[in-house]
């Protein structure tokens, strides 16, 4: 069976490349899933391939999870469309839009037609260049290092508060008590000093 090798590039990041082999009888949905297995993106979003010319102009649309309006118009669906039914050029091009809510646009071009090799499972990513950019609005997942730092900080705070069974409020009360005791000691010292001073005067009189 024939194997189609597609080169997939981001329209805005042409230095990021994926080359993917698929069976000629695979569907556009198979290619859609293969692309996002290679990028790490969630494939379960509304996306479309467009049959394209050499200038990457959009032609007939082949959709996945289309809007209701597109369905009513009878749009072609990826899961029902085999690749070999839409390829009539050895360098066939498809313009591909992933996730219409926060889109990434791709250029998908047929670059080789090969023979199927036994023992290989298709679709198959045969070349990967560059790291796919993060999808727009993606949550930032903390790295192991940052998570470790956070845990260390929490442990440190916990020890500071509970190592001696004293919390900050109790510590403040102790500081206040120390201040009061110091003040009382000072007053007692002053009283004692006064008495001692009177005794000195008494000796002087004699």
PDB file of C-alpha atoms in Angstrom:
ATOM      1  CA  UNK A   1       0.000   0.000   0.000  1.00  0.00           C
ATOM      2  CA  UNK A   2       1.173   3.551  -0.692  1.00  0.00           C
ATOM      3  CA  UNK A   3       2.504   5.730   2.103  1.00  0.00           C
ATOM      4  CA  UNK A   4       2.109   9.502   2.015  1.00  0.00           C
ATOM      5  CA  UNK A   5       4.816  11.529   3.701  1.00  0.00           C
ATOM      6  CA  UNK A   6       3.599  14.977   4.705  1.00  0.00           C
ATOM      7  CA  UNK A   7       5.756  17.861   5.838  1.00  0.00           C
ATOM      8  CA  UNK A   8       3.870  19.931   8.445  1.00  0.00           C
ATOM      9  CA  UNK A   9       5.022  23.443   9.386  1.00  0.00           C
ATOM     10  CA  UNK A  10       3.486  26.265  11.400  1.00  0.00           C
ATOM     11  CA  UNK A  11       2.580  29.229   9.231  1.00  0.00           C
ATOM     12  CA  UNK A  12       4.135  31.624  11.782  1.00  0.00           C
ATOM     13  CA  UNK A  13       6.971  29.324  12.916  1.00  0.00           C
ATOM     14  CA  UNK A  14       8.398  27.844   9.731  1.00  0.00           C
ATOM     15  CA  UNK A  15      11.498  26.548  11.536  1.00  0.00           C
ATOM     16  CA  UNK A  16       9.316  24.037  13.443  1.00  0.00           C
ATOM     17  CA  UNK A  17       8.812  20.956  11.282  1.00  0.00           C
ATOM     18  CA  UNK A  18       7.144  17.592  11.514  1.00  0.00           C
ATOM     19  CA  UNK A  19       7.251  14.900   8.846  1.00  0.00           C
ATOM     20  CA  UNK A  20       4.546  12.273   9.169  1.00  0.00           C
ATOM     21  CA  UNK A  21       3.935   9.056   7.230  1.00  0.00           C
ATOM     22  CA  UNK A  22       0.344   7.917   6.792  1.00  0.00           C
ATOM     23  CA  UNK A  23      -1.359   5.242   4.734  1.00  0.00           C
ATOM     24  CA  UNK A  24      -3.065   6.490   1.601  1.00  0.00           C
ATOM     25  CA  UNK A  25      -6.296   5.004   2.960  1.00  0.00           C
ATOM     26  CA  UNK A  26      -6.061   6.874   6.244  1.00  0.00           C
ATOM     27  CA  UNK A  27      -8.540   9.676   6.821  1.00  0.00           C
ATOM     28  CA  UNK A  28      -7.907  13.351   7.453  1.00  0.00           C
ATOM     29  CA  UNK A  29      -8.877  12.661  11.054  1.00  0.00           C
ATOM     30  CA  UNK A  30      -5.989  10.175  11.283  1.00  0.00           C
ATOM     31  CA  UNK A  31      -3.638  12.882  10.005  1.00  0.00           C
ATOM     32  CA  UNK A  32      -5.150  15.431  12.405  1.00  0.00           C
ATOM     33  CA  UNK A  33      -4.478  13.120  15.365  1.00  0.00           C
ATOM     34  CA  UNK A  34      -0.966  12.306  14.122  1.00  0.00           C
ATOM     35  CA  UNK A  35      -0.085  16.007  13.896  1.00  0.00           C
ATOM     36  CA  UNK A  36      -1.105  16.602  17.493  1.00  0.00           C
ATOM     37  CA  UNK A  37       0.542  13.489  18.767  1.00  0.00           C
ATOM     38  CA  UNK A  38       3.727  15.129  17.461  1.00  0.00           C
ATOM     39  CA  UNK A  39       2.951  18.607  18.902  1.00  0.00           C
ATOM     40  CA  UNK A  40       1.434  17.585  22.228  1.00  0.00           C
ATOM     41  CA  UNK A  41      -1.769  19.565  21.579  1.00  0.00           C
ATOM     42  CA  UNK A  42      -5.268  18.412  22.458  1.00  0.00           C
ATOM     43  CA  UNK A  43      -6.797  17.099  19.211  1.00  0.00           C
ATOM     44  CA  UNK A  44     -10.387  17.274  20.469  1.00  0.00           C
ATOM     45  CA  UNK A  45     -11.078  20.796  19.222  1.00  0.00           C
ATOM     46  CA  UNK A  46     -12.761  22.199  16.125  1.00  0.00           C
ATOM     47  CA  UNK A  47     -10.242  22.192  13.250  1.00  0.00           C
ATOM     48  CA  UNK A  48     -10.198  22.036   9.457  1.00  0.00           C
ATOM     49  CA  UNK A  49      -8.047  21.131   6.473  1.00  0.00           C
ATOM     50  CA  UNK A  50      -8.497  23.160   3.289  1.00  0.00           C
ATOM     51  CA  UNK A  51      -7.462  21.918  -0.120  1.00  0.00           C
ATOM     52  CA  UNK A  52      -4.853  24.454  -1.193  1.00  0.00           C
ATOM     53  CA  UNK A  53      -2.966  25.692  -4.240  1.00  0.00           C
ATOM     54  CA  UNK A  54       0.720  26.620  -4.471  1.00  0.00           C
ATOM     55  CA  UNK A  55       0.013  30.019  -2.881  1.00  0.00           C
ATOM     56  CA  UNK A  56      -1.627  28.377   0.144  1.00  0.00           C
ATOM     57  CA  UNK A  57      -5.028  29.762  -0.738  1.00  0.00           C
ATOM     58  CA  UNK A  58      -7.922  28.019   1.005  1.00  0.00           C
ATOM     59  CA  UNK A  59     -10.205  25.871  -1.103  1.00  0.00           C
ATOM     60  CA  UNK A  60     -12.705  23.171  -0.135  1.00  0.00           C
ATOM     61  CA  UNK A  61     -12.936  22.622   3.632  1.00  0.00           C
ATOM     62  CA  UNK A  62     -12.697  19.269   5.422  1.00  0.00           C
ATOM     63  CA  UNK A  63     -13.759  19.717   9.060  1.00  0.00           C
ATOM     64  CA  UNK A  64     -13.622  18.106  12.482  1.00  0.00           C
ATOM     65  CA  UNK A  65     -16.194  19.091  15.131  1.00  0.00           C
ATOM     66  CA  UNK A  66     -17.747  21.708  12.823  1.00  0.00           C
ATOM     67  CA  UNK A  67     -20.229  24.344  13.907  1.00  0.00           C
ATOM     68  CA  UNK A  68     -23.921  23.665  13.472  1.00  0.00           C
ATOM     69  CA  UNK A  69     -24.067  26.096  10.551  1.00  0.00           C
ATOM     70  CA  UNK A  70     -21.281  24.227   8.735  1.00  0.00           C
ATOM     71  CA  UNK A  71     -23.052  20.918   9.370  1.00  0.00           C
ATOM     72  CA  UNK A  72     -26.264  22.304   7.911  1.00  0.00           C
ATOM     73  CA  UNK A  73     -24.351  23.329   4.807  1.00  0.00           C
ATOM     74  CA  UNK A  74     -23.235  19.708   4.402  1.00  0.00           C
ATOM     75  CA  UNK A  75     -19.543  20.276   5.050  1.00  0.00           C
ATOM     76  CA  UNK A  76     -17.160  17.360   4.428  1.00  0.00           C
ATOM     77  CA  UNK A  77     -16.062  15.653   7.638  1.00  0.00           C
ATOM     78  CA  UNK A  78     -12.515  14.484   8.361  1.00  0.00           C
ATOM     79  CA  UNK A  79     -13.579  11.123   9.729  1.00  0.00           C
ATOM     80  CA  UNK A  80     -15.396  10.296   6.487  1.00  0.00           C
ATOM     81  CA  UNK A  81     -12.709  11.497   4.092  1.00  0.00           C
ATOM     82  CA  UNK A  82      -9.808   9.325   2.961  1.00  0.00           C
ATOM     83  CA  UNK A  83      -6.652  11.138   1.984  1.00  0.00           C
ATOM     84  CA  UNK A  84      -6.268   9.420  -1.407  1.00  0.00           C
ATOM     85  CA  UNK A  85      -9.618  10.831  -2.546  1.00  0.00           C
ATOM     86  CA  UNK A  86      -8.295  14.402  -2.289  1.00  0.00           C
ATOM     87  CA  UNK A  87      -4.781  14.043  -3.686  1.00  0.00           C
ATOM     88  CA  UNK A  88      -4.274  14.627  -7.390  1.00  0.00           C
ATOM     89  CA  UNK A  89      -0.822  16.231  -7.254  1.00  0.00           C
ATOM     90  CA  UNK A  90       2.462  14.590  -6.119  1.00  0.00           C
ATOM     91  CA  UNK A  91       3.095  17.777  -4.128  1.00  0.00           C
ATOM     92  CA  UNK A  92      -0.463  18.272  -2.900  1.00  0.00           C
ATOM     93  CA  UNK A  93      -0.890  21.047  -0.327  1.00  0.00           C
ATOM     94  CA  UNK A  94      -3.413  21.488   2.443  1.00  0.00           C
ATOM     95  CA  UNK A  95      -3.883  24.585   4.566  1.00  0.00           C
ATOM     96  CA  UNK A  96      -4.758  23.463   8.080  1.00  0.00           C
ATOM     97  CA  UNK A  97      -6.284  25.452  10.938  1.00  0.00           C
ATOM     98  CA  UNK A  98      -6.126  23.937  14.404  1.00  0.00           C
ATOM     99  CA  UNK A  99      -8.590  25.105  17.091  1.00  0.00           C
ATOM    100  CA  UNK A 100     -10.761  27.895  15.688  1.00  0.00           C
ATOM    101  CA  UNK A 101     -11.209  29.387  19.165  1.00  0.00           C
ATOM    102  CA  UNK A 102      -7.451  30.026  19.536  1.00  0.00           C
ATOM    103  CA  UNK A 103      -6.075  29.085  16.129  1.00  0.00           C
ATOM    104  CA  UNK A 104      -2.728  27.902  14.928  1.00  0.00           C
ATOM    105  CA  UNK A 105      -2.347  27.692  11.144  1.00  0.00           C
ATOM    106  CA  UNK A 106      -0.228  25.063   9.412  1.00  0.00           C
ATOM    107  CA  UNK A 107       1.058  24.280   5.944  1.00  0.00           C
ATOM    108  CA  UNK A 108       0.749  20.575   5.147  1.00  0.00           C
ATOM    109  CA  UNK A 109       2.495  19.380   1.989  1.00  0.00           C
ATOM    110  CA  UNK A 110       2.897  15.960   0.433  1.00  0.00           C
ATOM    111  CA  UNK A 111       6.630  15.502  -0.177  1.00  0.00           C
ATOM    112  CA  UNK A 112       6.996  11.776  -0.958  1.00  0.00           C
ATOM    113  CA  UNK A 113       4.980   8.726  -1.891  1.00  0.00           C
ATOM    114  CA  UNK A 114       6.590   5.576  -0.501  1.00  0.00           C
ATOM    115  CA  UNK A 115       5.849   1.887  -0.135  1.00  0.00           C
ATOM    116  CA  UNK A 116       4.496   0.556   3.121  1.00  0.00           C
ATOM    117  CA  UNK A 117       7.157  -1.162   5.246  1.00  0.00           C
ATOM    118  CA  UNK A 118       6.250  -4.256   7.204  1.00  0.00           C
ATOM    119  CA  UNK A 119       6.619  -3.970  10.958  1.00  0.00           C
ATOM    120  CA  UNK A 120       5.881  -0.227  11.016  1.00  0.00           C
ATOM    121  CA  UNK A 121       2.716   1.198  12.535  1.00  0.00           C
ATOM    122  CA  UNK A 122       1.155   4.164  10.761  1.00  0.00           C
ATOM    123  CA  UNK A 123       0.647   7.079  11.177  1.00  0.00           C
ATOM    124  CA  UNK A 124       4.309   7.530  12.067  1.00  0.00           C
ATOM    125  CA  UNK A 125       6.253  10.709  12.825  1.00  0.00           C
ATOM    126  CA  UNK A 126       9.595  10.317  11.033  1.00  0.00           C
ATOM    127  CA  UNK A 127      11.118  13.755  11.608  1.00  0.00           C
ATOM    128  CA  UNK A 128      10.824  16.336  14.368  1.00  0.00           C
ATOM    129  CA  UNK A 129      12.507  19.743  14.293  1.00  0.00           C
ATOM    130  CA  UNK A 130      11.892  22.358  16.994  1.00  0.00           C
ATOM    131  CA  UNK A 131       9.540  22.532  19.941  1.00  0.00           C
ATOM    132  CA  UNK A 132       5.898  23.364  19.259  1.00  0.00           C
ATOM    133  CA  UNK A 133       4.846  26.685  20.838  1.00  0.00           C
ATOM    134  CA  UNK A 134       2.460  26.530  23.779  1.00  0.00           C
ATOM    135  CA  UNK A 135      -1.212  26.854  22.815  1.00  0.00           C
ATOM    136  CA  UNK A 136      -2.705  30.264  23.571  1.00  0.00           C
ATOM    137  CA  UNK A 137      -4.117  30.437  27.095  1.00  0.00           C
ATOM    138  CA  UNK A 138      -2.414  27.237  28.214  1.00  0.00           C
ATOM    139  CA  UNK A 139      -2.013  26.908  31.969  1.00  0.00           C
ATOM    140  CA  UNK A 140       1.517  27.085  33.315  1.00  0.00           C
ATOM    141  CA  UNK A 141       2.399  23.756  34.872  1.00  0.00           C
ATOM    142  CA  UNK A 142       5.030  24.073  37.603  1.00  0.00           C
ATOM    143  CA  UNK A 143       8.253  22.181  36.999  1.00  0.00           C
ATOM    144  CA  UNK A 144       9.576  19.639  39.485  1.00  0.00           C
ATOM    145  CA  UNK A 145      12.187  22.167  40.591  1.00  0.00           C
ATOM    146  CA  UNK A 146       9.658  24.927  41.307  1.00  0.00           C
ATOM    147  CA  UNK A 147       7.366  22.473  43.106  1.00  0.00           C
ATOM    148  CA  UNK A 148      10.308  21.343  45.218  1.00  0.00           C
ATOM    149  CA  UNK A 149      11.142  24.941  46.148  1.00  0.00           C
ATOM    150  CA  UNK A 150       7.532  25.542  47.161  1.00  0.00           C
ATOM    151  CA  UNK A 151       7.535  22.440  49.361  1.00  0.00           C
ATOM    152  CA  UNK A 152      10.822  23.521  50.966  1.00  0.00           C
ATOM    153  CA  UNK A 153       9.337  26.939  51.753  1.00  0.00           C
ATOM    154  CA  UNK A 154       6.239  25.387  53.275  1.00  0.00           C
ATOM    155  CA  UNK A 155       8.363  23.068  55.416  1.00  0.00           C
ATOM    156  CA  UNK A 156      10.484  26.014  56.548  1.00  0.00           C
ATOM    157  CA  UNK A 157       7.457  28.067  57.583  1.00  0.00           C
ATOM    158  CA  UNK A 158       5.970  25.098  59.392  1.00  0.00           C
ATOM    159  CA  UNK A 159       9.118  24.538  61.436  1.00  0.00           C
ATOM    160  CA  UNK A 160       9.428  28.223  62.304  1.00  0.00           C
ATOM    161  CA  UNK A 161       5.925  28.267  63.672  1.00  0.00           C
ATOM    162  CA  UNK A 162       5.814  24.962  65.510  1.00  0.00           C
ATOM    163  CA  UNK A 163       9.315  23.771  66.365  1.00  0.00           C
ATOM    164  CA  UNK A 164       8.986  24.885  69.978  1.00  0.00           C
ATOM    165  CA  UNK A 165       5.199  24.756  70.150  1.00  0.00           C
ATOM    166  CA  UNK A 166       4.963  28.570  70.011  1.00  0.00           C
ATOM    167  CA  UNK A 167       3.087  30.505  67.395  1.00  0.00           C
ATOM    168  CA  UNK A 168       3.619  34.119  66.461  1.00  0.00           C
ATOM    169  CA  UNK A 169       0.851  35.403  68.767  1.00  0.00           C
ATOM    170  CA  UNK A 170       2.306  33.590  71.760  1.00  0.00           C
ATOM    171  CA  UNK A 171       5.775  34.818  70.878  1.00  0.00           C
ATOM    172  CA  UNK A 172       4.451  38.387  70.837  1.00  0.00           C
ATOM    173  CA  UNK A 173       2.869  37.914  74.272  1.00  0.00           C
ATOM    174  CA  UNK A 174       6.175  36.663  75.649  1.00  0.00           C
ATOM    175  CA  UNK A 175       7.987  39.691  74.255  1.00  0.00           C
ATOM    176  CA  UNK A 176       5.402  41.943  75.904  1.00  0.00           C
ATOM    177  CA  UNK A 177       5.790  40.142  79.243  1.00  0.00           C
ATOM    178  CA  UNK A 178       9.552  40.491  79.045  1.00  0.00           C
ATOM    179  CA  UNK A 179       9.122  44.228  78.527  1.00  0.00           C
ATOM    180  CA  UNK A 180       6.813  44.510  81.539  1.00  0.00           C
ATOM    181  CA  UNK A 181       9.188  42.563  83.771  1.00  0.00           C
ATOM    182  CA  UNK A 182      12.062  44.782  82.701  1.00  0.00           C
ATOM    183  CA  UNK A 183      10.035  47.855  83.532  1.00  0.00           C
ATOM    184  CA  UNK A 184       9.107  46.483  87.015  1.00  0.00           C
ATOM    185  CA  UNK A 185      12.732  45.609  87.741  1.00  0.00           C
ATOM    186  CA  UNK A 186      13.724  49.137  86.795  1.00  0.00           C
ATOM    187  CA  UNK A 187      11.162  50.642  89.161  1.00  0.00           C
ATOM    188  CA  UNK A 188      12.258  48.400  92.026  1.00  0.00           C
ATOM    189  CA  UNK A 189      15.853  49.352  91.374  1.00  0.00           C
ATOM    190  CA  UNK A 190      14.949  53.042  91.481  1.00  0.00           C
ATOM    191  CA  UNK A 191      13.156  52.601  94.828  1.00  0.00           C
ATOM    192  CA  UNK A 192      16.100  50.756  96.298  1.00  0.00           C
ATOM    193  CA  UNK A 193      18.514  53.366  95.002  1.00  0.00           C
ATOM    194  CA  UNK A 194      16.451  56.058  96.678  1.00  0.00           C
ATOM    195  CA  UNK A 195      16.622  54.309 100.036  1.00  0.00           C
ATOM    196  CA  UNK A 196      20.344  53.812  99.677  1.00  0.00           C
ATOM    197  CA  UNK A 197      20.760  57.501  98.886  1.00  0.00           C
ATOM    198  CA  UNK A 198      18.883  58.490 102.104  1.00  0.00           C
ATOM    199  CA  UNK A 199      21.165  56.240 104.144  1.00  0.00           C
ATOM    200  CA  UNK A 200      24.198  58.043 102.741  1.00  0.00           C
ATOM    201  CA  UNK A 201      22.724  61.364 103.816  1.00  0.00           C
ATOM    202  CA  UNK A 202      22.026  59.932 107.260  1.00  0.00           C
ATOM    203  CA  UNK A 203      25.707  58.959 107.695  1.00  0.00           C
ATOM    204  CA  UNK A 204      26.795  62.406 106.589  1.00  0.00           C
ATOM    205  CA  UNK A 205      24.707  63.974 109.340  1.00  0.00           C
ATOM    206  CA  UNK A 206      26.650  62.002 111.901  1.00  0.00           C
TER     207      UNK A 206
END
